[in-house]
Coordinates of C-alpha atoms and ligand atoms in Angstrom, one line a residue:
D98 CA -19.8 78.3 -1.3
S99 CA -22.3 75.5 -1.7
S100 CA -23.1 75.9 -5.4
S101 CA -22.0 73.0 -7.6
T102 CA -20.5 75.1 -10.3
I103 CA -18.1 78.0 -10.5
T104 CA -18.1 80.8 -13.0
V105 CA -14.8 82.1 -14.4
F106 CA -14.8 84.6 -17.3
D107 CA -18.5 83.9 -17.9
K108 CA -18.0 80.2 -18.3
E109 CA -19.4 77.7 -15.8
Y110 CA -17.2 74.8 -14.5
P111 CA -18.3 72.0 -12.3
R112 CA -16.7 72.2 -8.8
D113 CA -14.9 69.3 -7.4
D114 CA -12.5 68.4 -4.6
Y115 CA -9.7 70.4 -6.3
T116 CA -11.6 73.7 -6.6
N117 CA -9.7 76.3 -4.6
V118 CA -9.8 79.5 -6.6
T119 CA -11.2 82.4 -4.6
P120 CA -13.1 85.6 -5.6
S121 CA -10.2 87.9 -4.8
I122 CA -7.8 85.8 -6.8
L123 CA -10.2 85.8 -9.8
A124 CA -10.6 89.6 -9.5
R125 CA -6.8 89.9 -10.2
T126 CA -7.2 88.3 -13.6
Q127 CA -8.7 91.6 -14.8
R128 CA -5.8 93.9 -14.0
R129 CA -3.2 92.9 -16.7
L130 CA -0.5 95.1 -15.2
H131 CA 2.1 94.0 -17.7
L132 CA 0.1 95.7 -20.5
N133 CA 0.4 99.2 -18.9
P134 CA 3.5 100.8 -20.5
A135 CA 3.9 103.2 -17.6
H136 CA 3.7 100.6 -14.9
P137 CA 7.1 99.1 -13.7
L138 CA 6.0 95.6 -14.9
G139 CA 4.9 97.0 -18.2
I140 CA 8.1 99.0 -18.5
L141 CA 10.2 95.9 -18.1
T142 CA 8.0 94.0 -20.6
H143 CA 8.2 96.7 -23.2
I144 CA 12.0 97.0 -22.8
I145 CA 12.3 93.3 -23.6
Y146 CA 9.9 93.6 -26.5
D147 CA 11.9 96.5 -27.9
H148 CA 15.1 94.6 -28.0
F149 CA 13.7 91.5 -29.7
P150 CA 11.5 93.1 -32.4
H151 CA 11.1 90.0 -34.5
F152 CA 9.6 88.0 -31.6
K153 CA 5.8 87.6 -31.9
R154 CA 4.0 88.8 -28.7
H155 CA 1.3 87.0 -26.9
D156 CA 0.2 89.1 -23.9
A157 CA -3.5 88.6 -23.5
L158 CA -3.8 84.8 -23.3
S159 CA -6.4 83.7 -20.8
P160 CA -5.0 82.6 -17.4
V161 CA -7.5 79.8 -17.3
V162 CA -5.7 76.8 -18.8
S163 CA -6.1 73.0 -18.7
T164 CA -3.9 71.1 -16.3
H165 CA -2.7 69.3 -19.4
A166 CA -1.3 72.5 -20.8
N167 CA 0.2 73.7 -17.5
F168 CA 1.8 70.3 -16.6
D169 CA 1.4 67.4 -19.0
S170 CA 2.4 69.2 -22.2
L171 CA 5.6 70.2 -20.3
L172 CA 6.3 66.6 -19.4
F173 CA 5.7 67.0 -15.7
P174 CA 5.4 63.6 -14.1
P175 CA 2.1 62.8 -12.4
D176 CA 3.5 63.1 -8.9
H177 CA 5.4 66.4 -9.5
P178 CA 5.0 68.6 -6.4
G179 CA 4.1 71.6 -8.5
R180 CA 0.8 69.9 -9.2
S181 CA -0.3 70.0 -5.5
R182 CA -3.5 71.8 -4.8
H183 CA -1.8 73.4 -1.9
D184 CA 0.6 75.2 -4.4
A185 CA -1.6 75.8 -7.4
Y186 CA -5.0 77.4 -8.0
Y187 CA -7.5 75.0 -9.4
V188 CA -10.9 75.7 -11.0
N189 CA -11.4 72.0 -10.8
R190 CA -9.4 68.8 -11.4
T191 CA -8.8 69.5 -15.1
T192 CA -8.8 73.3 -15.3
M193 CA -6.6 75.8 -13.4
L194 CA -5.1 79.3 -13.4
R195 CA -1.7 78.9 -15.1
S196 CA 1.2 78.7 -12.6
H197 CA 3.7 79.7 -15.2
T198 CA 3.8 81.1 -18.8
S199 CA 5.4 77.9 -20.0
A200 CA 1.8 76.6 -20.1
H201 CA 1.5 78.3 -23.5
E202 CA 4.6 77.0 -25.2
V203 CA 3.2 74.1 -27.1
E204 CA 0.0 75.9 -27.9
V205 CA 1.8 78.8 -29.5
M206 CA 4.2 76.6 -31.5
R207 CA 1.3 74.4 -32.7
D208 CA -1.6 76.7 -33.2
H209 CA 0.2 79.9 -34.2
G210 CA 3.2 78.3 -35.9
H211 CA 5.5 80.8 -34.2
R212 CA 9.2 80.0 -33.9
A213 CA 10.3 83.1 -32.0
F214 CA 7.8 84.5 -29.5
F215 CA 7.1 86.0 -26.1
V216 CA 4.3 85.2 -23.7
A217 CA 3.9 87.9 -21.1
A218 CA 1.3 87.1 -18.5
D219 CA 0.0 87.1 -14.9
V220 CA 0.7 83.7 -13.2
Y221 CA -0.9 82.3 -10.0
R222 CA 0.6 80.3 -7.2
R223 CA -0.5 79.8 -3.6
D224 CA 2.3 81.0 -1.4
E225 CA 3.5 82.4 1.9
I226 CA 2.8 86.1 2.8
D227 CA 5.6 88.6 3.0
A228 CA 7.1 91.6 1.2
T229 CA 8.3 89.5 -1.8
H230 CA 5.5 86.9 -2.1
Y231 CA 2.1 87.5 -3.7
P232 CA -0.2 84.8 -5.1
V233 CA -0.2 86.6 -8.5
F234 CA 3.0 87.6 -10.2
H235 CA 4.2 88.1 -13.8
Q236 CA 6.4 86.2 -16.1
I237 CA 7.7 86.6 -19.6
E238 CA 8.3 83.4 -21.5
G239 CA 10.7 83.6 -24.5
V240 CA 11.0 80.8 -27.0
R241 CA 13.2 80.5 -30.0
T242 CA 13.5 77.5 -32.3
F243 CA 15.7 76.8 -35.3
S244 CA 15.0 74.8 -38.4
P245 CA 17.6 72.6 -39.9
T246 CA 18.2 75.3 -42.6
E247 CA 18.8 78.0 -39.9
L248 CA 21.1 75.6 -38.0
S249 CA 23.3 75.3 -41.1
D250 CA 23.1 78.6 -42.9
G251 CA 25.0 80.8 -40.4
T252 CA 21.8 82.4 -38.9
L253 CA 22.9 81.6 -35.3
T254 CA 26.5 82.8 -35.6
R255 CA 25.3 86.0 -37.2
E256 CA 22.8 86.8 -34.5
I257 CA 25.2 85.9 -31.8
A258 CA 27.7 88.3 -33.2
E259 CA 25.1 91.1 -33.5
M260 CA 24.0 90.7 -29.9
Q261 CA 27.5 90.4 -28.6
A262 CA 28.4 93.7 -30.3
F263 CA 25.6 95.4 -28.3
I264 CA 26.7 93.7 -25.1
D265 CA 30.3 94.8 -25.7
R266 CA 29.2 98.4 -26.4
T267 CA 27.2 98.7 -23.2
G268 CA 30.0 96.9 -21.3
I269 CA 27.2 95.8 -18.9
T270 CA 27.3 92.0 -18.6
R271 CA 30.0 89.7 -17.4
T272 CA 29.2 86.0 -17.4
S273 CA 30.4 83.5 -14.8
E274 CA 29.5 79.9 -14.8
E275 CA 29.6 77.3 -12.1
P276 CA 32.4 74.8 -12.9
A277 CA 29.6 72.2 -13.3
V278 CA 28.1 74.2 -16.0
R279 CA 31.3 75.6 -17.6
D280 CA 33.2 72.3 -17.8
N281 CA 30.4 70.1 -19.1
P282 CA 29.4 69.7 -22.7
P283 CA 25.6 70.1 -23.1
R284 CA 23.8 66.9 -22.2
L285 CA 22.1 65.5 -25.2
Q286 CA 18.5 64.3 -25.0
P287 CA 18.0 60.8 -26.6
E288 CA 16.2 62.3 -29.5
H289 CA 19.2 64.7 -30.1
H290 CA 21.6 61.9 -31.0
S291 CA 20.4 62.3 -34.5
A292 CA 21.1 66.0 -34.3
R293 CA 24.7 67.0 -34.3
A294 CA 26.0 67.8 -30.8
A295 CA 27.5 70.9 -32.3
D296 CA 24.0 72.1 -33.2
V297 CA 22.8 71.8 -29.6
A298 CA 26.0 73.6 -28.4
L299 CA 25.3 76.4 -30.9
V300 CA 21.7 76.8 -29.7
L301 CA 22.9 76.9 -26.2
E302 CA 25.4 79.6 -27.1
H303 CA 22.6 81.5 -28.7
L304 CA 20.5 81.2 -25.5
K305 CA 23.4 82.5 -23.4
T306 CA 24.1 85.4 -25.6
S307 CA 20.4 86.3 -25.9
L308 CA 20.1 86.4 -22.1
N309 CA 23.2 88.5 -21.7
Y310 CA 21.7 90.8 -24.4
W311 CA 18.5 91.0 -22.4
V312 CA 20.3 91.9 -19.2
A313 CA 22.3 94.5 -21.1
A314 CA 19.1 95.9 -22.6
I315 CA 17.5 96.3 -19.2
F316 CA 20.4 97.6 -17.3
S317 CA 21.2 100.2 -20.0
R318 CA 17.8 101.7 -19.3
I319 CA 18.5 102.5 -15.7
A320 CA 18.0 106.3 -15.5
H321 CA 21.1 107.9 -13.9
P322 CA 20.8 111.2 -12.1
S323 CA 23.5 112.7 -14.4
S324 CA 21.6 111.9 -17.6
S325 CA 18.3 113.5 -18.2
S326 CA 17.5 111.6 -21.4
S327 CA 14.6 109.2 -21.1
S328 CA 14.2 108.4 -24.7
S329 CA 12.5 105.1 -25.3
S330 CA 14.2 104.3 -28.6
S331 CA 16.6 101.4 -28.3
S332 CA 19.4 103.3 -30.1
A333 CA 19.6 105.8 -27.3
S334 CA 20.2 103.1 -24.8
T335 CA 23.3 101.9 -26.6
T336 CA 25.2 104.9 -25.3
A337 CA 24.1 104.6 -21.7
V338 CA 26.7 103.4 -19.3
A339 CA 26.0 101.3 -16.3
P340 CA 27.7 102.2 -13.0
E341 CA 29.3 98.8 -12.8
P342 CA 29.3 95.7 -15.0
I343 CA 26.5 93.4 -14.1
E344 CA 27.6 89.8 -13.3
V345 CA 25.4 87.1 -14.7
R346 CA 25.8 83.7 -13.1
W347 CA 24.7 80.4 -14.7
I348 CA 23.7 77.6 -12.3
E349 CA 22.6 74.1 -13.3
G350 CA 18.8 73.8 -12.9
S351 CA 16.2 71.2 -13.4
F352 CA 12.8 71.7 -15.3
P353 CA 10.8 68.8 -16.8
H354 CA 10.5 70.5 -20.2
T355 CA 14.2 71.5 -20.8
T356 CA 17.5 69.6 -20.9
P357 CA 20.0 70.8 -20.1
S358 CA 18.4 73.4 -17.7
F359 CA 19.8 76.5 -16.0
E360 CA 18.9 79.1 -13.5
I361 CA 20.3 82.5 -14.0
E362 CA 21.2 85.0 -11.3
I363 CA 22.2 88.6 -11.6
K364 CA 24.4 90.3 -9.1
Y365 CA 23.1 93.8 -8.5
Q366 CA 24.2 96.0 -5.6
G367 CA 26.0 93.2 -4.0
Q368 CA 23.0 90.8 -4.1
W369 CA 22.5 87.7 -6.3
L370 CA 19.0 87.8 -7.7
E371 CA 17.4 84.8 -9.3
V372 CA 15.8 86.1 -12.5
C373 CA 14.9 83.2 -14.7
G374 CA 14.9 79.5 -15.5
C375 CA 15.8 78.4 -19.0
G376 CA 17.2 75.6 -21.1
I377 CA 17.0 73.6 -24.3
I378 CA 13.4 72.5 -25.1
Q379 CA 12.7 68.8 -24.9
Q380 CA 12.3 67.3 -28.3
A381 CA 8.9 65.7 -27.3
M382 CA 7.5 69.2 -26.9
L383 CA 8.7 70.4 -30.3
K384 CA 7.1 67.3 -31.7
A385 CA 3.8 68.2 -30.1
G386 CA 4.3 71.7 -31.5
G387 CA 4.7 70.2 -35.0
I388 CA 8.4 71.0 -35.5
S389 CA 10.2 67.9 -34.4
D390 CA 13.2 68.7 -36.7
H391 CA 13.9 72.0 -34.8
I392 CA 16.2 72.6 -31.9
G393 CA 15.2 75.5 -29.6
W394 CA 15.5 77.3 -26.3
A395 CA 13.0 78.5 -23.8
V396 CA 13.3 81.0 -20.9
G397 CA 10.9 82.2 -18.2
F398 CA 11.7 85.5 -16.5
G399 CA 10.0 86.5 -13.3
L400 CA 9.3 90.3 -13.4
E401 CA 8.4 91.3 -9.8
R402 CA 11.7 90.4 -8.1
L403 CA 13.8 92.2 -10.7
A404 CA 11.4 95.2 -10.8
M405 CA 11.6 95.5 -7.0
V406 CA 15.3 95.9 -7.1
L407 CA 15.5 98.0 -10.2
F408 CA 12.8 100.4 -9.3
N409 CA 13.4 100.4 -5.5
I410 CA 10.0 99.0 -4.7
P411 CA 10.0 97.8 -1.1
D412 CA 6.8 95.8 -1.0
I413 CA 5.3 93.5 -3.8
R414 CA 1.8 94.7 -3.0
L415 CA 2.7 98.1 -4.4
F416 CA 2.5 96.8 -7.9
W417 CA -1.2 96.4 -7.4
S418 CA -1.6 99.9 -5.9
E419 CA -3.9 102.3 -7.7
D420 CA -2.6 105.2 -5.7
P421 CA -1.3 108.1 -7.9
R422 CA 1.5 108.6 -5.5
F423 CA 2.8 105.2 -6.8
L424 CA 1.6 105.2 -10.4
D425 CA 2.7 108.8 -11.2
Q426 CA 6.3 108.1 -10.5
F427 CA 6.9 106.0 -13.6
Q428 CA 7.2 106.7 -17.3
P429 CA 7.4 104.4 -20.3
G430 CA 10.8 103.2 -21.3
R431 CA 12.5 104.5 -18.1
I432 CA 13.8 102.7 -15.1
N433 CA 14.0 105.1 -12.2
R434 CA 14.1 104.9 -8.4
F435 CA 10.7 104.9 -6.7
V436 CA 10.6 107.4 -3.8
P437 CA 8.5 105.7 -1.1
Y438 CA 5.8 107.8 0.5
S439 CA 5.3 107.6 4.2
K440 CA 4.7 104.1 5.6
Y441 CA 1.6 103.9 7.8
P442 CA 2.0 102.1 11.1
P443 CA 1.5 98.4 11.3
C444 CA -0.9 96.5 13.5
L445 CA 0.3 93.2 14.8
K446 CA -1.8 90.2 15.9
D447 CA -0.8 86.7 16.9
I448 CA -2.9 83.6 16.5
S449 CA -2.1 80.2 18.1
F450 CA -3.7 76.9 17.3
W451 CA -3.1 73.1 17.7
L452 CA -2.2 71.1 14.6
P453 CA -4.4 68.0 14.0
E454 CA -3.4 65.0 16.1
P455 CA -1.5 62.2 14.3
T456 CA -4.2 59.9 13.0
H457 CA -2.3 56.6 13.1
P458 CA 1.0 55.3 14.3
T459 CA 3.8 55.8 11.8
A460 CA 6.5 53.6 13.1
T461 CA 5.8 50.6 10.8
T462 CA 5.3 52.5 7.6
T463 CA 7.9 52.5 4.9
D464 CA 6.8 55.7 3.2
P465 CA 9.3 58.5 4.1
D466 CA 6.6 61.2 3.9
A467 CA 4.1 59.3 6.1
T468 CA 5.2 60.8 9.4
A469 CA 4.8 64.3 8.3
V470 CA 1.5 63.6 6.4
A471 CA -0.1 61.6 9.2
G472 CA 1.1 64.1 11.9
T473 CA -0.2 67.2 10.1
E474 CA -3.0 67.5 7.8
F475 CA -2.2 71.2 8.1
H476 CA -0.9 72.9 5.0
E477 CA 0.6 76.3 5.7
N478 CA -0.6 77.7 2.4
D479 CA -4.2 76.9 3.3
F480 CA -3.8 79.2 6.3
M481 CA -2.0 81.8 4.2
E482 CA -4.8 81.7 1.6
L483 CA -7.5 82.1 4.3
V484 CA -5.7 85.2 5.8
R485 CA -5.3 86.8 2.3
E486 CA -8.9 86.1 1.4
I487 CA -10.1 87.9 4.6
A488 CA -7.6 90.7 4.9
Q489 CA -6.9 91.2 1.2
D490 CA -4.1 93.8 0.7
L491 CA -4.2 94.8 4.4
V492 CA -1.9 91.9 5.3
E493 CA 1.8 92.5 4.8
D494 CA 3.5 89.6 6.5
V495 CA 2.6 86.3 8.2
K496 CA 5.4 84.4 10.0
L497 CA 5.6 81.4 12.2
V498 CA 7.0 82.9 15.4
D499 CA 6.7 79.9 17.8
S500 CA 6.0 76.2 17.6
F501 CA 6.1 73.6 20.4
K502 CA 5.2 70.1 21.1
H503 CA 3.0 69.3 24.1
P504 CA 5.2 67.1 26.3
K505 CA 2.4 64.6 27.2
T506 CA 0.1 64.5 24.2
G507 CA 2.8 65.1 21.6
R508 CA 0.5 67.5 19.8
M509 CA 2.1 70.4 18.0
S510 CA 1.1 74.0 18.5
H511 CA 1.9 76.9 16.1
C512 CA 1.8 80.6 16.7
Y513 CA 1.8 82.9 13.7
R514 CA 2.3 86.7 13.8
I515 CA 0.2 88.6 11.3
V516 CA 1.4 92.1 10.4
Y517 CA -1.5 94.2 9.1
R518 CA -0.7 97.4 7.3
S519 CA -2.3 99.5 4.6
M520 CA -0.1 100.9 1.8
D521 CA -2.2 104.1 1.6
R522 CA -3.8 104.9 4.9
S523 CA -3.7 104.3 8.7
V524 CA -5.6 101.3 9.9
T525 CA -7.5 101.3 13.2
N526 CA -7.1 98.7 15.8
E527 CA -10.9 98.2 15.8
E528 CA -11.1 97.4 12.1
I529 CA -8.1 95.0 12.4
N530 CA -9.8 93.3 15.4
V531 CA -12.8 92.6 13.2
I532 CA -10.5 91.0 10.6
Q533 CA -8.6 89.0 13.1
E534 CA -11.8 87.7 14.7
E535 CA -12.9 86.5 11.3
V536 CA -9.5 84.8 10.7
R537 CA -9.9 83.0 14.1
T538 CA -13.4 81.9 13.3
R539 CA -12.5 80.5 9.9
V540 CA -9.3 78.9 11.2
A541 CA -11.5 77.0 13.6
N542 CA -14.5 76.3 11.3
Q543 CA -12.9 76.0 7.9
L544 CA -9.5 74.5 8.6
G545 CA -10.8 72.6 11.7
L546 CA -8.0 73.7 13.9
A547 CA -8.3 74.1 17.7
L548 CA -7.5 77.7 18.7
R549 CA -5.5 78.3 21.8
Ligands
LIG673 N1 8.4 77.7 -16.1 C1 9.6 77.7 -15.3 C2 9.2 78.3 -13.9 O1 8.2 79.0 -13.8 C3 10.7 78.6 -15.8 C4 11.3 78.1 -17.1 C5 10.8 78.6 -18.3 C6 12.3 77.1 -17.1 C7 11.3 78.1 -19.5 C8 12.8 76.7 -18.3 C9 12.3 77.1 -19.5 O2 9.7 78.0 -12.9

């Protein structure tokens, strides 16, 4: 596109060297799957809402945010890899599609004055192509902050006890912690030295109990063949019994805007699933939010991975399906197993090309990244993006199947296998050939790679 501006949600932005949003990505911003109470993503969102009724909800915030909100407000250093334009979708250098719901944390604290809130939203990241990766997915951010009064008047201990009682009744969660997490007292941020260490420990305890409560809430909604009740009231779920206790594992994590930070995994059907990142919010952010005397926690849940396992959804593209054979299988408030309809046959195509030649000798450089950078101006996500833009949801998987170095020239060659398949019809070899030809042409012209 040669125009000097780009229009997003009726607003014009100047294009620059960072602009990389595409029409099909922008089209996704209209879908808002998490707002549909009968869609698996909406079902999970509403179950979480139901169990935290006093949390304010923000679920229609625009995905177009400033890079300041998405990164700087969260204390991302200028060279953080998440900022790369190979990983994020930029409208231009200062405006982007949010890459996580954390982008709204400071804004909601500061502009809305909320101290307990959720942000449920679509988030955008350039990524590889397979059954569990899609450039748009959904997160729910949960934030809770406590005033000095709440920290001292027993609010936290009371809430912890209430949530724990629910957890014990369902018998669903069992927490295990890595020794590194279990045996270490919470690390204090410099600003926290004025706060009592005991307060930080209490907020951390509140975070842990809240997450176990959240897991118990979700897993108690799994519909069992034996029980026909599908009531969406939260009291009904307290009597549901999970087939086995769900193990929740805490692992030390690292996020710029929380200290300490954790990643949480849930063991379900023998498999550890990463479900969220969380931690104690950096004091600098609370200050920006106008509540520097508070202590608080934040958590960001990814919805798709969990929904795929809970609802038995084999391919992440299905969430975007408008086929009634998909949509009609779900009801509000109920987690049931999706029964896949017949899979249509795939169509496989390979594409091989030479990576760019190293531009200058790297032996004398001191930069550890220089060899890789000088040797390959090729970024895999640029290739992935190009295939997605052309094939849309007809592409199921793209994998590097072969790579070799030319013995004389030292040049690298990559061969990728592209699996094309439709979710709802048979594709013909002829139509896929047209797509594959277009991929080849644009790999050569747009990415400047030599086809083999
Ligand atoms: N925003 C982080 C991510 O998307 C998750 C997170 C949210 C971590 C809140 C800590 C606190 O990876």
